[in-house]
Structure formats: structure tokens, C-alpha cells
Short mmCIF file of C-alpha atoms in Angstrom, two decimals:
data_model
loop_
_atom_site.label_atom_id
_atom_site.label_comp_id
_atom_site.label_asym_id
_atom_site.label_seq_id
_atom_site.Cartn_x
_atom_site.Cartn_y
_atom_site.Cartn_z
CA MET R 27 0.00 0.00 0.00
CA THR R 28 3.06 2.29 -0.03
CA GLN R 29 2.38 3.45 -3.58
CA LEU R 30 -1.28 3.98 -2.67
CA LYS R 31 -0.24 6.09 0.31
CA PHE R 32 2.01 8.23 -1.88
CA LEU R 33 -0.63 8.79 -4.52
CA LEU R 34 -3.32 9.64 -2.01
CA HIS R 35 -1.14 12.29 -0.44
CA ALA R 36 -0.55 13.72 -3.92
CA VAL R 37 -4.29 13.94 -4.47
CA VAL R 38 -4.84 15.58 -1.08
CA ALA R 39 -2.06 18.11 -1.67
CA THR R 40 -3.50 19.08 -5.04
CA VAL R 41 -7.01 19.78 -3.74
CA ALA R 42 -6.15 21.22 -0.32
CA SER R 43 -6.69 24.74 -1.62
CA VAL R 44 -10.44 24.14 -1.90
CA ALA R 45 -10.92 23.39 1.80
CA ALA R 46 -12.02 26.94 2.48
CA LEU R 47 -15.13 26.34 0.39
CA MET R 48 -16.30 23.78 2.95
CA THR R 49 -17.35 26.45 5.42
CA HIS R 50 -21.12 26.86 5.60
CA ALA R 51 -22.30 30.38 6.19
CA VAL R 52 -24.34 30.68 9.34
CA PRO R 53 -27.32 33.05 9.20
CA SER R 54 -26.83 36.01 11.53
CA ALA R 55 -29.60 38.41 12.50
CA GLU R 56 -32.87 38.47 10.58
CA PHE R 57 -31.62 40.56 7.68
CA GLY R 58 -27.88 40.07 8.03
CA PRO R 59 -25.31 42.89 7.87
CA ALA R 60 -26.22 43.84 4.30
CA GLY R 61 -29.97 43.70 4.88
CA ASP R 62 -29.63 46.10 7.79
CA ALA R 63 -28.23 48.68 5.34
CA VAL R 64 -31.38 48.57 3.17
CA THR R 65 -33.42 51.58 4.26
CA ASP R 66 -35.05 52.75 1.02
CA ARG R 67 -36.01 51.50 -2.43
CA CYS R 68 -32.76 52.56 -4.10
CA LYS R 69 -30.78 50.63 -1.51
CA GLU R 70 -33.09 47.68 -2.01
CA ALA R 71 -32.24 47.73 -5.72
CA ALA R 72 -28.53 48.03 -4.88
CA PHE R 73 -28.81 45.08 -2.49
CA PHE R 74 -30.27 42.78 -5.13
CA LYS R 75 -27.71 43.92 -7.70
CA ALA R 76 -24.95 43.02 -5.24
CA ALA R 77 -26.64 39.73 -4.33
CA ALA R 78 -26.82 38.69 -7.99
CA GLU R 79 -23.13 39.52 -8.39
CA ALA R 80 -22.25 37.67 -5.17
CA ALA R 81 -24.03 34.56 -6.45
CA GLU R 82 -22.10 34.71 -9.74
CA ASN R 83 -18.77 35.24 -7.97
CA GLU R 84 -19.41 32.32 -5.64
CA LEU R 85 -20.33 30.13 -8.58
CA GLN R 86 -17.11 31.09 -10.35
CA GLN R 87 -15.03 30.15 -7.30
CA ILE R 88 -16.74 26.77 -7.14
CA ARG R 89 -16.09 26.16 -10.84
CA GLN R 90 -12.41 26.93 -10.34
CA ALA R 91 -12.20 24.54 -7.38
CA VAL R 92 -13.18 21.58 -9.58
CA THR R 93 -10.27 22.10 -11.96
CA PRO R 94 -7.44 20.70 -9.76
CA ILE R 95 -9.49 17.61 -8.91
CA ARG R 96 -10.25 16.96 -12.57
CA GLN R 97 -6.57 17.53 -13.43
CA GLN R 98 -5.52 15.08 -10.73
CA ALA R 99 -7.86 12.45 -12.16
CA VAL R 100 -6.24 12.92 -15.58
CA PHE R 101 -2.76 12.76 -14.02
CA LEU R 102 -3.53 9.48 -12.26
CA SER R 103 -5.09 8.01 -15.39
CA LEU R 104 -2.00 8.88 -17.44
CA GLY R 105 0.15 7.36 -14.71
CA ALA R 106 -1.81 4.12 -14.96
CA GLU R 107 -1.29 3.94 -18.71
CA ASN R 108 2.47 4.10 -18.16
CA GLU R 109 2.59 1.60 -15.27
CA PRO R 110 3.36 -1.94 -16.47
CA GLU R 111 3.07 -3.62 -13.06
CA VAL R 112 -0.46 -5.02 -12.78
CA GLN R 113 -1.19 -4.19 -9.15
CA GLU R 114 0.19 -0.67 -9.33
CA ASN R 115 -1.70 -0.11 -12.59
CA ALA R 116 -4.94 -1.15 -10.88
CA ARG R 117 -4.25 1.14 -7.95
CA LEU R 118 -3.64 4.13 -10.20
CA ARG R 119 -6.78 3.48 -12.20
CA ALA R 120 -8.86 3.13 -9.06
CA LEU R 121 -7.50 6.39 -7.70
CA ALA R 122 -8.19 8.08 -11.04
CA ASP R 123 -11.77 6.81 -10.87
CA TYR R 124 -12.10 8.07 -7.31
CA ALA R 125 -10.93 11.59 -8.22
CA GLY R 126 -12.95 11.54 -11.44
CA ASP R 127 -16.14 10.55 -9.64
CA HIS R 128 -15.55 13.31 -7.12
CA ALA R 129 -15.13 15.88 -9.89
CA ALA R 130 -18.13 14.58 -11.84
CA ALA R 131 -20.40 14.82 -8.80
CA ALA R 132 -19.19 18.37 -8.22
CA GLU R 133 -19.77 19.31 -11.85
CA GLY R 134 -23.32 17.97 -11.69
CA ALA R 135 -24.03 20.08 -8.62
CA ILE R 136 -22.50 23.11 -10.33
CA THR R 137 -24.80 22.68 -13.34
CA ALA R 138 -27.80 22.64 -11.01
CA ALA R 139 -26.49 25.73 -9.21
CA GLU R 140 -25.94 27.55 -12.51
CA GLN R 141 -29.61 27.06 -13.39
CA LYS R 142 -30.84 28.32 -10.02
CA VAL R 143 -28.49 31.30 -10.01
CA SER R 144 -29.46 32.23 -13.57
CA HIS R 145 -33.16 32.13 -12.65
CA TYR R 146 -32.53 34.23 -9.55
CA GLN R 147 -30.56 36.81 -11.52
CA ALA R 148 -33.32 37.08 -14.13
CA LEU R 149 -35.92 37.74 -11.44
CA VAL R 150 -33.95 40.28 -9.46
CA ASN R 151 -32.76 42.13 -12.56
CA ARG R 152 -36.37 42.70 -13.58
CA TRP R 153 -37.18 43.78 -10.03
CA ILE R 154 -34.25 46.20 -9.92
CA GLY R 155 -35.31 47.81 -13.20
CA ALA R 156 -38.90 48.15 -12.02
CA LEU R 157 -37.89 49.61 -8.64
CA VAL R 158 -35.60 52.24 -10.12
CA THR R 159 -38.04 53.17 -12.89
CA ALA R 160 -40.90 53.55 -10.41
CA GLU R 161 -38.72 55.67 -8.15
CA ASN R 162 -38.03 58.07 -11.00
CA ALA R 163 -41.66 58.04 -12.13
CA ALA R 164 -42.86 58.91 -8.65
CA ALA R 165 -40.65 62.01 -8.64
CA LEU R 166 -42.09 63.46 -11.87
CA THR R 167 -43.79 66.85 -11.61
CA PHE R 168 -46.26 68.37 -14.04
CA LYS R 169 -47.98 71.61 -14.98
CA THR R 170 -50.45 72.84 -17.57
CA THR R 171 -48.96 73.99 -20.86
CA GLY R 172 -50.45 75.22 -24.12
CA LYS R 173 -53.88 76.67 -24.68
CA GLY R 174 -56.86 75.42 -22.72
CA THR R 175 -59.97 74.34 -24.60
CA GLY R 176 -63.45 75.04 -23.23
CA GLY R 177 -65.88 72.18 -22.95
CA SER R 178 -69.65 71.71 -22.92
CA SER R 179 -71.55 74.86 -21.77
CA ASP R 180 -68.22 76.27 -20.62
CA SER R 181 -68.38 74.08 -17.53
CA THR R 182 -65.39 71.90 -18.40
CA ALA R 183 -62.07 72.54 -20.03
CA THR R 184 -59.02 70.61 -21.20
CA ALA R 185 -55.35 71.47 -21.15
CA LYS R 186 -52.13 69.64 -21.86
CA MET R 187 -50.02 68.50 -18.93
CA GLU R 188 -46.24 68.70 -19.21
CA LEU R 189 -44.19 66.23 -17.19
CA THR R 190 -40.83 67.30 -15.83
CA ALA R 191 -38.34 64.74 -14.61
CA ALA R 192 -36.54 65.29 -11.35
CA ALA R 193 -32.89 64.43 -10.86
CA GLU R 194 -32.16 60.71 -11.11
CA GLN R 195 -33.38 59.26 -7.84
CA CYS R 196 -31.03 56.31 -7.41
CA GLY R 197 -27.66 57.97 -7.78
CA THR R 198 -25.47 54.96 -6.99
CA VAL R 199 -25.56 51.28 -7.89
CA GLU R 200 -23.55 50.25 -4.83
CA LEU R 201 -25.08 49.37 -1.48
CA LYS R 202 -23.55 51.68 1.10
CA SER R 203 -23.95 52.24 4.81
CA GLU R 204 -25.08 55.50 6.36
CA THR R 205 -21.41 56.50 6.58
CA GLY R 206 -20.88 55.88 2.86
CA ALA R 207 -18.89 52.66 3.22
CA LYS R 208 -19.55 49.89 0.70
CA VAL R 209 -21.51 47.00 2.21
CA ASP R 210 -20.62 43.45 1.19
CA VAL R 211 -23.55 41.20 0.33
CA SER R 212 -23.74 37.44 0.82
CA MET R 213 -26.40 35.02 -0.34
CA HIS R 214 -26.26 33.13 2.96
CA ASP R 215 -26.29 35.39 6.01
CA ALA R 216 -29.94 36.38 6.44
CA LYS R 217 -33.31 34.82 7.20
CA LYS R 218 -35.39 37.60 5.66
CA LEU R 219 -35.13 39.95 2.69
CA LYS R 220 -36.41 43.50 2.51
CA ILE R 221 -38.66 43.49 -0.56
CA SER R 222 -41.11 46.25 -1.41
CA PRO R 223 -44.71 45.32 -2.31
CA LYS R 224 -45.72 45.48 -5.98
CA SER R 225 -47.91 48.49 -5.19
CA VAL R 226 -44.68 50.48 -4.93
CA ILE R 227 -43.91 49.65 -8.56
CA THR R 228 -47.40 50.48 -9.81
CA LEU R 229 -47.42 53.70 -7.72
CA THR R 230 -50.66 52.66 -6.05
CA GLY R 231 -51.67 55.30 -3.52
CA HIS R 232 -48.96 57.72 -4.57
CA SER R 233 -50.06 61.35 -4.76
CA HIS R 234 -48.94 64.89 -5.58
CA THR R 235 -49.89 68.15 -3.98
CA ALA R 236 -51.00 70.52 -6.76
CA THR R 237 -50.83 74.30 -6.72
CA PHE R 238 -53.37 76.26 -8.82
CA THR R 239 -52.83 79.95 -9.51
CA ALA R 240 -55.54 82.28 -10.86
CA TYR R 241 -54.97 85.24 -13.19
CA ASN R 242 -57.11 88.07 -14.48
CA GLY R 243 -56.31 87.39 -18.11
CA ASP R 244 -55.24 84.59 -20.39
CA ALA R 245 -51.56 84.95 -19.56
CA ALA R 246 -49.61 84.52 -16.38
CA SER R 247 -48.69 87.74 -14.64
CA ALA R 248 -46.57 88.81 -11.73
CA THR R 249 -49.71 89.53 -9.73
CA PRO R 250 -52.10 86.58 -9.40
CA GLN R 251 -55.80 87.30 -8.95
CA ASN R 252 -56.95 87.34 -5.32
CA SER R 253 -60.16 85.98 -3.77
CA VAL R 254 -60.59 83.29 -6.39
CA PHE R 255 -60.58 80.13 -4.33
CA ASP R 256 -62.81 79.76 -1.27
CA THR R 257 -60.85 79.28 1.94
CA THR R 258 -63.65 77.28 3.54
CA PRO R 259 -62.64 73.59 3.64
CA PRO R 260 -64.88 71.67 1.22
CA THR R 261 -66.85 68.63 2.31
CA ASN R 262 -66.12 66.62 -0.82
CA ASN R 263 -63.05 66.11 -3.00
CA VAL R 264 -63.32 69.39 -4.89
CA ILE R 265 -61.65 72.80 -5.08
CA MET R 266 -64.14 75.48 -4.04
CA LEU R 267 -64.33 78.78 -5.91
CA ALA R 268 -65.18 81.93 -4.00
CA GLY R 269 -68.54 83.53 -4.70
CA SER R 270 -66.84 86.77 -5.69
CA ALA R 271 -64.33 85.16 -8.01
CA THR R 272 -63.69 87.27 -11.09
CA SER R 273 -60.65 85.47 -12.42
CA LYS R 274 -60.58 84.71 -16.10
CA SER R 275 -57.98 81.93 -15.92
CA PHE R 276 -56.09 79.67 -13.62
CA HIS R 277 -53.07 77.48 -14.16
CA LEU R 278 -51.80 74.32 -12.57
CA THR R 279 -48.45 75.89 -11.85
CA ALA R 280 -46.71 73.23 -9.79
CA THR R 281 -47.03 69.80 -8.24
CA LYS R 282 -45.02 68.32 -5.42
CA PRO R 283 -44.75 64.54 -5.06
CA GLU R 284 -45.62 63.27 -1.63
CA THR R 285 -42.88 61.42 0.24
CA ARG R 286 -43.12 57.66 -0.16
CA PRO R 287 -42.07 55.90 3.03
CA TYR R 288 -40.08 52.70 2.61
CA SER R 289 -42.42 49.74 2.94
CA GLY R 290 -40.04 46.78 2.76
CA THR R 291 -38.87 46.98 6.36
CA ALA R 292 -41.02 44.12 7.66
CA GLY R 293 -39.21 41.74 5.35
CA THR R 294 -40.11 38.53 3.55
CA THR R 295 -38.96 35.18 4.92
CA ILE R 296 -36.40 33.54 2.63
CA GLY R 297 -37.27 29.96 3.48
CA ALA R 298 -40.33 28.04 4.55
CA THR R 299 -40.05 29.29 8.13
CA PRO R 300 -38.30 32.24 9.80
CA ALA R 301 -36.16 29.86 11.84
CA ALA R 302 -34.61 28.00 8.89
CA ALA R 303 -33.61 30.38 6.14
CA PHE R 304 -32.60 27.76 3.59
CA LEU R 305 -35.23 25.15 4.16
CA CYS R 306 -36.96 26.42 1.05
CA ARG R 307 -40.71 26.40 0.54
CA PRO R 308 -41.66 22.80 -0.33
CA THR R 309 -44.10 23.98 -2.99
CA HIS R 310 -44.05 27.28 -4.80
CA THR R 311 -45.44 28.41 -8.14
CA TYR R 312 -43.82 31.45 -9.70
CA ALA R 313 -46.09 34.16 -11.03
CA GLU R 314 -46.02 34.20 -14.83
CA LYS R 315 -45.67 37.96 -14.96
CA PHE R 316 -42.89 40.46 -15.49
CA LEU R 317 -43.34 41.68 -11.93
CA GLN R 318 -42.79 39.01 -9.31
CA THR R 319 -44.24 38.75 -5.84
CA ALA R 320 -42.02 39.13 -2.79
CA ASP R 321 -42.39 35.38 -2.20
CA ASP R 322 -41.17 34.71 -5.75
CA ILE R 323 -37.98 36.67 -5.15
CA ALA R 324 -37.40 35.18 -1.70
CA HIS R 325 -37.92 31.63 -2.97
CA ALA R 326 -35.57 32.17 -5.92
CA HIS R 327 -32.98 33.55 -3.48
CA CYS R 328 -33.44 30.50 -1.26
CA GLU R 329 -33.07 28.04 -4.14
CA ALA R 330 -29.98 29.78 -5.51
CA ALA R 331 -28.31 29.99 -2.09
CA LYS R 332 -29.04 26.34 -1.32
CA ALA R 333 -27.81 25.20 -4.73
CA LEU R 334 -24.57 27.13 -4.22
CA GLU R 335 -24.15 25.55 -0.80
CA ASP R 336 -24.76 22.08 -2.24
CA ALA R 337 -22.26 22.72 -5.04
CA LYS R 338 -19.38 23.71 -2.79
CA ILE R 339 -16.49 21.34 -3.41
CA ARG R 340 -15.81 18.82 -0.70
CA PRO R 341 -12.07 18.14 -0.66
CA LEU R 342 -10.95 14.56 -1.12
CA PRO R 343 -10.50 12.78 2.23
CA ASN R 344 -7.30 13.80 3.94
CA GLY R 345 -5.58 10.67 5.19
CA GLY R 346 -6.50 7.14 6.19
CA ALA R 347 -8.94 8.02 8.97
CA GLU R 348 -11.19 9.96 6.60
CA LEU R 349 -10.72 7.52 3.73
CA ALA R 350 -11.81 4.67 5.97
CA GLU R 351 -15.20 6.38 6.35
CA SER R 352 -15.67 6.80 2.60
CA THR R 353 -17.93 4.10 1.19
CA ARG R 354 -16.62 4.90 -2.27
CA PHE R 355 -13.01 4.46 -1.22
CA LEU R 356 -13.78 1.25 0.65
CA ALA R 357 -15.04 -0.14 -2.65
CA ILE R 358 -11.89 1.05 -4.40
CA ALA R 359 -9.62 -0.51 -1.78
CA ASN R 360 -11.56 -3.76 -2.11
CA ASN R 361 -11.05 -3.71 -5.86
CA LEU R 362 -7.31 -3.19 -5.35
CA ARG R 363 -7.11 -6.26 -3.11
CA ALA R 364 -9.03 -8.30 -5.66
CA VAL R 365 -5.95 -8.31 -7.87
CA SER R 366 -4.03 -10.72 -5.63
CA ASP R 367 -5.86 -11.06 -2.31
CA THR R 368 -9.19 -12.08 -0.94
CA ARG R 369 -11.85 -9.40 -1.29
CA TYR R 370 -13.57 -8.20 1.87
CA ASN R 371 -17.33 -8.03 2.15
CA PRO R 372 -18.10 -4.48 3.41
CA ASP R 373 -21.67 -5.52 4.21
CA LYS R 374 -20.31 -7.66 7.04
CA ALA R 375 -19.35 -5.54 10.03
CA ASP R 376 -16.23 -7.54 10.95
CA GLU R 377 -14.84 -7.57 7.41
CA ARG R 378 -15.67 -3.89 6.91
CA ALA R 379 -13.79 -3.12 10.14
CA LYS R 380 -10.74 -5.05 8.89
CA LEU R 381 -10.78 -3.11 5.63
CA GLN R 382 -11.12 0.20 7.49
CA HIS R 383 -8.23 -0.75 9.80
CA LEU R 384 -6.07 -1.59 6.80
CA ILE R 385 -6.74 1.83 5.27
CA ARG R 386 -6.13 3.69 8.54
CA THR R 387 -2.79 2.00 9.15
CA SER R 388 -1.62 2.16 5.55
CA VAL R 389 -2.49 5.77 4.77
CA LYS R 390 -1.44 8.17 7.51
CA LYS R 391 -2.71 11.75 7.58
#
């Protein structure tokens, strides 16, 4: 088993650099450090932009971690082709199979993660665009322009309304703290996400305060007409005119958008329950619409995060003690012995124990 010991240590040394990817992120507070920084709709958009990027970066790291394992499998296979001694040739081929199986399993998990991450990115990118567009739309102001046209019996009139855009509302694409420091975003460190309701996108309930100014002629003047609008509060949703009003015109001269408070603070649970962030909802049907529900986004986040966690590369066992617990390697060791020795039956406890003891004593950590 000396050659086996040498080759196993070579495999372990090659893939040791991926051990850091074994660490599972532990959810912190409800929203995590990044979620705590989300205090308005622009920051919500910045959070999801950063989350989509974090998912892609994590996926790229996982892809890179497979490469040395796949290379080691090729190296061992080439070594077997150049090894004339039967037993050593079998050992090399078995080790190549072991590393190859490990890489193949990882690649399968990566493919699944790529699909979940791609779906998540598609959802949040649409949400980001809708959030930012709605934020700019809510800040529009308008006024009457052009000539008014009298209506039936001079009791109604029409006039064009000119929209004026305010300054771009979401001035930065980075999520920053109140002090201006960039906030790092992870897919794994929260139990809830701050997601605005769809009514924010459709501007449901949003309002402007309008200012009407009356004039004595058909053109604006420096001196508006007085005593045109009644100061008595009306009972219904109307603007009262004073009984002595003599104005010949009035203009909608300005509107001021009302402040929209942030409504995503309560948060949406990522997983099926608040206590287990990545135990995803067992059943969920995505809305077949451009605008998703908060549950759609949270569920996509959950599925992407879980798929990334499942795809993280598990390093090859490091030494005999770990190898002895690997069912796959027990089978390989059995196949190696089949060349010249009696094969153990791993289904029998005593024979399995003998095989495990052989591996532990032959392959030191």
C-alpha cells in the first residue's frame, strides 16, 4: 500500500486549496449585515444587484475549485497507462476513478447551481429595473402647458399637462452604509429579505400636492388674482371657488410629489419558516408575470443559495482516517485487493472493520 499512500497524499495536496469552500455560512440576524443597510427602495435595488453579483462570484469560485481535482484524475489516469506492473496499474486506475467521480459529482451540482443562479438573476434584474423606474416616475412633476380648450356649456375645459423629470433618484448602484462605506452582500447570512410590495412599482396610492394659480387674463402675470378660491374647507373632493371670483384663468403651476415611506422593512422570509432560512418552501409556483411577488424573489434567493451551498467542493478525504469512512473508497480498496488477495465483504461488520483498519494504518494523515 506504499504506492497507494504516496498517490493519495498527492491527491490531497493538489485539492487542499479548496478546503475553504467547505465552510457553511451561518445566518446572523434576521436581515444580516447587508440587509440592515437597506433603508429605502434605491438601496433595495442596490442590495439585489450586489446579491446577484455575489451569487455569480461564488459560482465562479466553485467552478475553479473543480479544476485541480479533474486535473488530478487525468494525471492518475495517465500514470496508470504508463505503469506496467499489474497491481500498481490497478491502484492508479482506481485512484483516477475516485478523483474523477468526485469531480463529476461536483460538476453535476455546479450545473444545477448555474440554473438556479441564472433564474434568480433574471428575477432580481427585472425587479431592480422596475424599482428604479418607479422611483423616478414617482418624482415626476407636471404643470399645464399650451392653450386650454373650453368644454360643454363652458363648464369643463381641457389642457395639456407637461411632465418634468426630477434628478435621477437612485444615484449609486452600490449598497452603502449611512457612513458611505460599501456594504458586502452574501447570499447566505440572512433569514429575511427586505422586498417592497408590488404596489410600490405600480405607484398605487402615490399622490402629488398641486398648486393652482388664478390670473385676471389669459396669460400669467406677476400679480395673481386674489379671492378666487374659497378658503372654507370643502366637504367633498373638490376645489371650491369663492362667490366673488372674477378670475378669467387659472393654471396648474406646480405639483409636489408626496414622500413615499419605505415599505419593505417588515421583510419577507427567505425559506419556509423564519427559523430555517434555507429550508426552502416545499411547494411554490412562480407568477407568470414580469413583476414578481415578494415570495417569488425570496424563494428564488433561497433556491440559488441552497444550490450554491450544495455545489461547494468537498475536498478529497485527507488521510486514512477519513478515507476509511468513505464508502466509495472502501469499494476502491476492495477492488485493489481483488488483484491478488481475498476481497472483503463491506456488508459484514467484521470484514468492513478489517478493511477500514487496513486503510487507517496504511495511509497516515
